[in-house]
CSV table of C-alpha atoms and ligand atoms in Angstrom, one decimal:
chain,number,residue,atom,x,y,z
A,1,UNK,CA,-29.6,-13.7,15.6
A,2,UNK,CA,-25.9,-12.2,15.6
A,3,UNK,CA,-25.1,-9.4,13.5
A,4,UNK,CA,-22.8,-10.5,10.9
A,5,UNK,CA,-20.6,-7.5,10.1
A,6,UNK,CA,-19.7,-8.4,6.1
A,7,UNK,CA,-17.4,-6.6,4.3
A,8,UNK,CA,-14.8,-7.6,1.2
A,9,UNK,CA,-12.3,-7.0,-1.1
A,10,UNK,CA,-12.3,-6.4,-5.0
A,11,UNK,CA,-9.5,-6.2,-7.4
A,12,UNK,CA,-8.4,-8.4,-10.2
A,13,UNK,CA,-6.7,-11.0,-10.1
A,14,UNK,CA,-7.3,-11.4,-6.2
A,15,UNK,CA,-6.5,-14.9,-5.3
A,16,UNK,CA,-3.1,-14.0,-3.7
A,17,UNK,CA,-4.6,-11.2,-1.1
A,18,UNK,CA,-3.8,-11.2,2.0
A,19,UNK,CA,-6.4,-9.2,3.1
A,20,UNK,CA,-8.9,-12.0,4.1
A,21,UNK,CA,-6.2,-13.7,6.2
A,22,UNK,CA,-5.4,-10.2,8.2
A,23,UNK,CA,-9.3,-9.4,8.5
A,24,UNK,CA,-10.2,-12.8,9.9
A,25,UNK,CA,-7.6,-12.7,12.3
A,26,UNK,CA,-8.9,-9.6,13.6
A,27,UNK,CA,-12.5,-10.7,13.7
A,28,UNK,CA,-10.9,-13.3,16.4
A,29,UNK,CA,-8.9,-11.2,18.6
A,30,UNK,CA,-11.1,-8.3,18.6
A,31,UNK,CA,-14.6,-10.4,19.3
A,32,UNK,CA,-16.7,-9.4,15.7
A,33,UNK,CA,-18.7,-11.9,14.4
A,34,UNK,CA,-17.6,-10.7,10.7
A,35,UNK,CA,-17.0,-12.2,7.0
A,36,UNK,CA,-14.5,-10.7,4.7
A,37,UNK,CA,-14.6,-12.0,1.5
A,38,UNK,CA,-12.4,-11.5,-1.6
A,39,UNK,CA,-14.4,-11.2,-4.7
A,40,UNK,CA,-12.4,-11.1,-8.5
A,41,UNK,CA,-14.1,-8.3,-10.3
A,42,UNK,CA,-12.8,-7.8,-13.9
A,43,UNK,CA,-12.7,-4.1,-15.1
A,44,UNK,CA,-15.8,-4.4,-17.0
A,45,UNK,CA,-18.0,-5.6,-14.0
A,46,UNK,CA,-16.8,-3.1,-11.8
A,47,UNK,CA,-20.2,-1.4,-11.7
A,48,UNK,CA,-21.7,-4.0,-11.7
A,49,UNK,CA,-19.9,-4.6,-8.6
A,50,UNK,CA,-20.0,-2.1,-6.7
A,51,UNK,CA,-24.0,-2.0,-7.6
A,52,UNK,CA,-24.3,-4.9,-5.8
A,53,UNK,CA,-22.6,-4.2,-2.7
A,54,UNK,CA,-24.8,-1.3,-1.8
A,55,UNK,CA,-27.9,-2.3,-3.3
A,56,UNK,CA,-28.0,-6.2,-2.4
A,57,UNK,CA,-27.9,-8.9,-5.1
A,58,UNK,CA,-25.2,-10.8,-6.9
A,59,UNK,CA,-23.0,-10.1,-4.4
A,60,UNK,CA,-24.1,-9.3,-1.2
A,61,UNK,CA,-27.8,-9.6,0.0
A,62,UNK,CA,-27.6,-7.5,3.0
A,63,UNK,CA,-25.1,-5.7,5.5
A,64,UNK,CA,-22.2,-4.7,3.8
A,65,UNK,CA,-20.1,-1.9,6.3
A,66,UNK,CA,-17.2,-1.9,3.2
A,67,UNK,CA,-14.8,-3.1,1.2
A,68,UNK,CA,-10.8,-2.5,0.0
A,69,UNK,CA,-10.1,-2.0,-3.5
A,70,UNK,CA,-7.1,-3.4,-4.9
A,71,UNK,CA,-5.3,-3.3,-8.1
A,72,UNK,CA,-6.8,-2.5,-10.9
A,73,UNK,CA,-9.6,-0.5,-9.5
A,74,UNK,CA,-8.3,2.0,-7.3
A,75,UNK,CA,-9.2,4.8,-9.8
A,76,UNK,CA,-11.7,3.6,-11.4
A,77,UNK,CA,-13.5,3.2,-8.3
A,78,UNK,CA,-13.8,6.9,-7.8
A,79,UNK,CA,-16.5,7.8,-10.0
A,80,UNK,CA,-19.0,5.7,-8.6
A,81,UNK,CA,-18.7,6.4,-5.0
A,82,UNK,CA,-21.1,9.6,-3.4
A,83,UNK,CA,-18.1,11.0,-1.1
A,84,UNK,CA,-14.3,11.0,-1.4
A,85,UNK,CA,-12.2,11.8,1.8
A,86,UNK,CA,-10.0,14.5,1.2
A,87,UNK,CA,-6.2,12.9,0.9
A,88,UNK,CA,-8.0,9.9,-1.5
A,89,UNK,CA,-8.8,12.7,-3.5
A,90,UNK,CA,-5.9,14.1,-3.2
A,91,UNK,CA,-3.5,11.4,-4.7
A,92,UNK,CA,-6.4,10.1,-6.9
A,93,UNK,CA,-6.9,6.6,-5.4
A,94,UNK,CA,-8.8,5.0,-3.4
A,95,UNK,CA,-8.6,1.6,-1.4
A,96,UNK,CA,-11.4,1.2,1.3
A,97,UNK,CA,-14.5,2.3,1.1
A,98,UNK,CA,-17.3,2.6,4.1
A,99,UNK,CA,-20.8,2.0,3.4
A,100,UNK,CA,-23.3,3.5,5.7
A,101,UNK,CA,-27.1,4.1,5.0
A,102,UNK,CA,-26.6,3.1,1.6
A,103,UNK,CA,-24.3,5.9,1.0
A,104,UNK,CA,-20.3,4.9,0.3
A,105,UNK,CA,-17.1,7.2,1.0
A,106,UNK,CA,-13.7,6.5,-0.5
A,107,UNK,CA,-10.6,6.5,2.0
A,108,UNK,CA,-6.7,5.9,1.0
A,109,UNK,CA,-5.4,3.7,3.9
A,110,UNK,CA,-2.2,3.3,2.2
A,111,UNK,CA,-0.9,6.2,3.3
A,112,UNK,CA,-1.3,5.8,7.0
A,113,UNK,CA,-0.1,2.1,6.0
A,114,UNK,CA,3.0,3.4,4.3
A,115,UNK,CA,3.6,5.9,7.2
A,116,UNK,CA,3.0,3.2,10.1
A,117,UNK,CA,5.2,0.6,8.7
A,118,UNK,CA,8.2,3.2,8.4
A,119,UNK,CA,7.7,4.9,11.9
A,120,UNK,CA,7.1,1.4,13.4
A,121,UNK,CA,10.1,-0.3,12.0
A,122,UNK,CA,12.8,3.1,12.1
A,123,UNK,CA,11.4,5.4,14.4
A,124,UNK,CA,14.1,7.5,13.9
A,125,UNK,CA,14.8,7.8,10.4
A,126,UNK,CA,16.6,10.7,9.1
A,127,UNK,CA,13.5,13.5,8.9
A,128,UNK,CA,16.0,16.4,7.8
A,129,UNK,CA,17.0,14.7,4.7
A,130,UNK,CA,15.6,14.3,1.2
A,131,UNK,CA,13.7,11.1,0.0
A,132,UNK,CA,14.5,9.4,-3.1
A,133,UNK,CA,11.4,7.4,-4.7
A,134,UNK,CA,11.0,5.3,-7.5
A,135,UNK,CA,7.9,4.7,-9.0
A,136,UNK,CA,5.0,7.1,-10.1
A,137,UNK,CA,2.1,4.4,-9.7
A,138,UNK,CA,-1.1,4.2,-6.8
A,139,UNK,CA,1.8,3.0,-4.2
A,140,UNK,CA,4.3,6.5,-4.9
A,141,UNK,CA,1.3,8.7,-4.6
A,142,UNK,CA,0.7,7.2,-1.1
A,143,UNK,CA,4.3,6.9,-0.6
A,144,UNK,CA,4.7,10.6,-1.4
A,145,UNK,CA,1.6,12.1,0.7
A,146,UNK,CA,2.9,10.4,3.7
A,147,UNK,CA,6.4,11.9,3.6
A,148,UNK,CA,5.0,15.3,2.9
A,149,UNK,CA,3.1,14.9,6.2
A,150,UNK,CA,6.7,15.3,7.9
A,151,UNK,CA,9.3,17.2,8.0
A,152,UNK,CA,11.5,15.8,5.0
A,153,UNK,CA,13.1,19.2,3.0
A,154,UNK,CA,11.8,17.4,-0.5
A,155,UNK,CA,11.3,14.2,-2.7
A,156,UNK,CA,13.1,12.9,-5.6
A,157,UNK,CA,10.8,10.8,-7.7
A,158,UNK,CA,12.7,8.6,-10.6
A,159,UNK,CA,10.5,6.8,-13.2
A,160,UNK,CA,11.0,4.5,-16.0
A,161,UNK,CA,8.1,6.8,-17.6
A,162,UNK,CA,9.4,10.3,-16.7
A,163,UNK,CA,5.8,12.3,-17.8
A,164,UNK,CA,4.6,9.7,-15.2
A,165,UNK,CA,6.9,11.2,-12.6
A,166,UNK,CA,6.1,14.8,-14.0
A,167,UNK,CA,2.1,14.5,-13.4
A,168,UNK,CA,2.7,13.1,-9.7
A,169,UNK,CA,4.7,16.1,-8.7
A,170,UNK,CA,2.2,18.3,-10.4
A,171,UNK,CA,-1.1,16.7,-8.9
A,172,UNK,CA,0.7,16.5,-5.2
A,173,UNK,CA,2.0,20.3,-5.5
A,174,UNK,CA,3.9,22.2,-2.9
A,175,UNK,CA,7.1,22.0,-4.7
A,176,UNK,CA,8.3,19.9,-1.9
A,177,UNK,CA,7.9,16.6,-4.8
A,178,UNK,CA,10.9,16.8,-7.5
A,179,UNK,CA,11.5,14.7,-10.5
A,180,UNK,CA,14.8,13.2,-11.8
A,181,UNK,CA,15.9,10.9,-14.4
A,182,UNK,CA,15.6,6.9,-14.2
A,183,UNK,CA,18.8,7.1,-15.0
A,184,UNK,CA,20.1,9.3,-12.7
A,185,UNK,CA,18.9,7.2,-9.9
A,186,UNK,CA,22.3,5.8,-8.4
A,187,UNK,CA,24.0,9.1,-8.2
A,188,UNK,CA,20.4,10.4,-6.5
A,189,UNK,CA,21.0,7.6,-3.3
A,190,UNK,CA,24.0,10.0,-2.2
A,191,UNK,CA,22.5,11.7,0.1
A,192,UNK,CA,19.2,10.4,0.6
A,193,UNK,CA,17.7,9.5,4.2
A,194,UNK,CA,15.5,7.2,2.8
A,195,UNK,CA,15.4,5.2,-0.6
A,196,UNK,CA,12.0,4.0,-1.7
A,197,UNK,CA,10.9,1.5,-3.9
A,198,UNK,CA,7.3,1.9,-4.8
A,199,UNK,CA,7.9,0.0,-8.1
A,200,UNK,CA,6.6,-3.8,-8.6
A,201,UNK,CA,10.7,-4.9,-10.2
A,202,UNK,CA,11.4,-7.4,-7.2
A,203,UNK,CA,8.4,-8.7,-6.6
A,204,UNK,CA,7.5,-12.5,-7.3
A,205,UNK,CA,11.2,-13.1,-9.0
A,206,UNK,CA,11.0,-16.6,-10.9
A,207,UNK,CA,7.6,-15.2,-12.3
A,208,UNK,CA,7.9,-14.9,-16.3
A,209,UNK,CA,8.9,-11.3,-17.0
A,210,UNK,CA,9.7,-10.6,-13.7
A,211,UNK,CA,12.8,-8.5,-12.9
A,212,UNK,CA,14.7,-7.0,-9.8
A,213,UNK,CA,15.2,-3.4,-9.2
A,214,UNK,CA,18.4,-2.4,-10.6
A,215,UNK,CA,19.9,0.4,-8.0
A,216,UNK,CA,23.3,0.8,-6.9
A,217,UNK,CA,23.1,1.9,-3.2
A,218,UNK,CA,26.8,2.5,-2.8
A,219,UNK,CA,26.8,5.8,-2.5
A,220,UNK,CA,24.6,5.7,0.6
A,221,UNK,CA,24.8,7.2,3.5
A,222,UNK,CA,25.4,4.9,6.6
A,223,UNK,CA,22.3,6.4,8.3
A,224,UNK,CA,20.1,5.8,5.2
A,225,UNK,CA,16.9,3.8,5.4
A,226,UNK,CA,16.3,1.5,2.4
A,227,UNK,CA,12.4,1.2,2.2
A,228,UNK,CA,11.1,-1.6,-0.4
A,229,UNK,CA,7.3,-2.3,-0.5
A,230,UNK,CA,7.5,-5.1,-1.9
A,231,UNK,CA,6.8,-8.2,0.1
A,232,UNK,CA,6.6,-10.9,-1.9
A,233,UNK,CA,10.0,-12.2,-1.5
A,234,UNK,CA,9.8,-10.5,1.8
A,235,UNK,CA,13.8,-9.5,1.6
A,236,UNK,CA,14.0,-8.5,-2.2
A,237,UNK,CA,17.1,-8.1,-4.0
A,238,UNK,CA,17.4,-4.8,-2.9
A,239,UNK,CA,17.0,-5.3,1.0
A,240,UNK,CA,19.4,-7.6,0.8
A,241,UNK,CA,22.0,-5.2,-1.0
A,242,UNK,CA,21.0,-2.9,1.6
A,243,UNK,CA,21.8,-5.1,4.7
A,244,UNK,CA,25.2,-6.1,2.9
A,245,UNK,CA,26.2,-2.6,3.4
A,246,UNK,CA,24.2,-2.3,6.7
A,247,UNK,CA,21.5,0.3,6.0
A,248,UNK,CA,18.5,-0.2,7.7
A,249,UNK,CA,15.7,-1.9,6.1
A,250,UNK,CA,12.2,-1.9,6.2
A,251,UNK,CA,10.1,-4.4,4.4
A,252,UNK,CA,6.6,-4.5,2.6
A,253,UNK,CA,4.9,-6.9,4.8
A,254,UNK,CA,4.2,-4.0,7.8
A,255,UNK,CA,2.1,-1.6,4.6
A,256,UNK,CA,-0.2,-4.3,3.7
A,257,UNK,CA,-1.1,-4.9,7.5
A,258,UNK,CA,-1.0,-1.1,8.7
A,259,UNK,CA,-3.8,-0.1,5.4
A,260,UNK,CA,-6.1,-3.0,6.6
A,261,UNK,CA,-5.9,-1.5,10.2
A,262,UNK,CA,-6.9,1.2,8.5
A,263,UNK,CA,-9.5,0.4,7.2
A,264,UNK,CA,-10.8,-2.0,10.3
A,265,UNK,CA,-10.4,1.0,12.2
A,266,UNK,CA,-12.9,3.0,9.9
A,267,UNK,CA,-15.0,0.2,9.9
A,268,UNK,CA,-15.2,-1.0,13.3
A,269,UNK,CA,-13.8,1.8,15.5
A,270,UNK,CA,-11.2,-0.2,16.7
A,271,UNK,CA,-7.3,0.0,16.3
A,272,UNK,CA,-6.3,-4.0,15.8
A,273,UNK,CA,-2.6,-5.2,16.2
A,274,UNK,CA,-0.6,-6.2,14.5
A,275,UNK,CA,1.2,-9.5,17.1
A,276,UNK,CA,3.5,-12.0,16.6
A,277,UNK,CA,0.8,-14.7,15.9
A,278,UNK,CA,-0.8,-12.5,12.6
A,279,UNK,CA,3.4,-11.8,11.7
A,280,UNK,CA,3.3,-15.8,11.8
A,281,UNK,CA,0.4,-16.5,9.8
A,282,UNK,CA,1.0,-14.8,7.0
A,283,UNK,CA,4.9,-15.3,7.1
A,284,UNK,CA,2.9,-19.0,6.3
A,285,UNK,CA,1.0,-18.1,4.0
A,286,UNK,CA,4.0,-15.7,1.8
A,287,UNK,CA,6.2,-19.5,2.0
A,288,UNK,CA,3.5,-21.8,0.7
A,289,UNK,CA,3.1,-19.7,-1.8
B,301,ATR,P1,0.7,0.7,-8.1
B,301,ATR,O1,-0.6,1.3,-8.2
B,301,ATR,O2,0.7,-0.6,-7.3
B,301,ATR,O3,1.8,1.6,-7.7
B,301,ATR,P2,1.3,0.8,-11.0
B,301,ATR,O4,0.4,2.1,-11.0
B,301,ATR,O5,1.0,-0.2,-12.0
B,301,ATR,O6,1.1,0.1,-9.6
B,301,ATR,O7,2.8,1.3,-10.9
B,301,ATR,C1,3.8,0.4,-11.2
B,301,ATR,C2,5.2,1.1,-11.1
B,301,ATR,O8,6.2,0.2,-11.4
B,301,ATR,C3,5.3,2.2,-12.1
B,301,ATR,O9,6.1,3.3,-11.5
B,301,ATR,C4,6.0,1.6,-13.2
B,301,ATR,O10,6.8,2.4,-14.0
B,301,ATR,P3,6.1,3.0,-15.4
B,301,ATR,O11,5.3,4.2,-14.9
B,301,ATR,O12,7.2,3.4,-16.2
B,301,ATR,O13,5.3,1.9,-16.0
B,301,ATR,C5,7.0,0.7,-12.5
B,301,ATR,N1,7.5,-0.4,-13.3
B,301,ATR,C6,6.9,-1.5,-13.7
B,301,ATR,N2,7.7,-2.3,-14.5
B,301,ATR,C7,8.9,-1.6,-14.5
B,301,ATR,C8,10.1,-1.9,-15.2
B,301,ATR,N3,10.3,-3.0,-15.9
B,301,ATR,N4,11.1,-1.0,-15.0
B,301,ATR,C9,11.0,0.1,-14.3
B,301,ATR,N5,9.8,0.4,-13.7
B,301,ATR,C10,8.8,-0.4,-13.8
C-alpha cells in the first residue's frame, strides 16, 4: 500500500485558500502521493484541532507530516505546539507546523515567502535605502524580519493603531525598525526604496466595508519598489498608482506561493516551483472568484 503523505491547513474562514490548489499541484510535479486538506477551525476548537492532528481522531486518523495555519490562529497556535523555530518566535507567529514522532515544531514561512517574492520579482531593489511599511499585523512582522536580514539602513512602520506599530518595533529590536505616524505616511514615500503594504485596505474591493489603501506615491523616487501583498485583486489600487508613475511593482500572488514552498520544503525535502502552469491555475482560480 502507498504511503499517503497527509497534511492540511487550518484557519477560519478557509474556503478561499489557495493553499490546497498550490499543494496539489506540487504533489503532481514532484511525484508524492499526498492529500492536503483545508479544514475551518473556529477559535474555540483550535485545541481541539490540533489534538486531533497529532493524536488521530476527528480529524486525521493517521499520518499527518503538518499543517499551515492561517488567519486567525497564527498566535494562538503557539502555545500548544512542543518546539518553536527560532525567527517564529521571534515575530510571534507561526504558519506551518511539522509533525514528526508525535512531536510538532512551529516555523514562519512567510518570511522566506515575503523575501522570495521581492528578490524574485526586483532582484535589484534599492538595498541602501530605507523601507517604508504599513501595517503592524502577522504579515509586517514577517515583512519586517525579512528586510532586517539585508542590508536596508532602517524601516519606517506607519499604523492606523500607532501602539500597534510601537510594540512591533519593540518585540523585533535592533533599532533598525522605526515608527511614524499614519498620517505622516505620504511625506514618508520620499525617499523610500521600497513601499510596503502589509495592510488588508485593497483587498477584495466591492466586499462590504472594504476600502483601498489611501497613499500618495508622488513623492517617490523613480527607482522605488512599490510592494503590495495583497493579491486579491492581483493589481490593487495601489499597484496601479504605482505603474502610472512607473515604479516597479511587485504583487502578492509570488508570497502565498514562496510560504507554501516553504513549507513543502520542510515537509518533503524538496524545493517545488513555482512554473507558468501553477502561475495559470491559480490566476483561474483568483478570476472565478
Ligand atoms: P495580518 O496578520 O494578516 O497582518 P492583522 O493582524 O489583522 O492581519 O493586521 C491587519 C493590518 O491591517 C493591521 O495593520 C491593521 O491596522 P490596525 O492595527 O490599526 O488594526 C490594518 N488595517 C485594517 N483595516 C484598516 C483600515 N481601515 N485602515 C488602516 N489600516 C487598517
Amino acid at each position: 500500500m502507498q504511503d499517503v503523505k497527509k497534511a492540511a491547513v487550518i484557519g477560519y474562514p478557509i474556503g478561499q485558500s489557495l493553499s490546497p490548489l498550490i499543494h496539489k499541484h506540487w504533489h503532481k510535479t514532484c511525484g508524492i502521493v499526498g492529500e492536503y486538506q483545508k479544514y475551518a477551525i473556529p477559535p474555540d476548537g483550535l485545541v481541539t484541532a490540533v489534538h486531533g492532528f497529532i493524536n488521530g481522531g476527528e480529524f486525521t486518523p493517521d499520518g499527518l507530516i503538518g499543517f499551515n495555519v492561517t488567519t486567525p490562529h497564527k498566535e494562538a497556535i503557539m502555545p500548544l505546539l512542543d518546539h518553536i523555530a527560532p525567527m517564529a518566535r521571534q515575530i510571534g507567529a507561526v504558519n506551518t507546523v511539522k509533525i514528526q514522532q508525535g512531536k510538532t515544531t512551529g516555523f514562519n514561512t512567510d518570511i522566506s515567502g515575503f523575501k522570495n517574492q521581492l528578490e524574485t520579482i526586483v532582484p535589484d531593489w534599492p538595498k541602501d535605502k530605507p523601507v517604508l511599511l504599513l501595517g503592524a499585523g502577522g504579515a509586517a512582522r514577517a515583512a519586517v524580519m525579512a528586510f532586517l536580514s539585508t542590508s536596508v539602513p532602517f524601516i519606517m512602520v506607519a499604523n492606523r493603531t500607532r501602539e500597534k506599530a510601537e510594540s512591533l518595533a519593540h518585540d523585533m529590536g535592533q533599532g533598525r525598525v522605526t515608527v511614524l505616524d499614519w498620517a505622516d505616511r505620504h511625506q514618508a514615500v520620499a525617499g523610500a526604496g521600497v513601499v510596503v503594504n502589509t495592510t488588508i485596505l485593497g483587498m477584495e474591493l466591492g466586499m462590504e466595508g472594504h476600502k483601498a489603501l489611501d497613499l500618495d506615491l508622488s513623492l517617490a523616487d523613480p527607482h522605488t519598489v512599490v510592494y503590495d501583498i495583497v493579491y486579491k485583486p492581483l493589481e490593487t489600487p495601489l499597484l496601479k498608482q504605482a505603474k502610472e508613475l512607473k515604479l516597479r511593482t511587485v504583487d502578492g500572488l509570488g508570497m502565498l506561493v514562496y510560504q507554501a514552498a516553504g513549507a513543502f520544503k520542510l515537509w518533503f525535502d524538496i524545493d517545488p516551483a513555482y512554473d507558468d502552469t501553477l502561475k495559470q491555475k491559480l490566476l483561474t482560480r483568483l478570476n472565478q472568484a
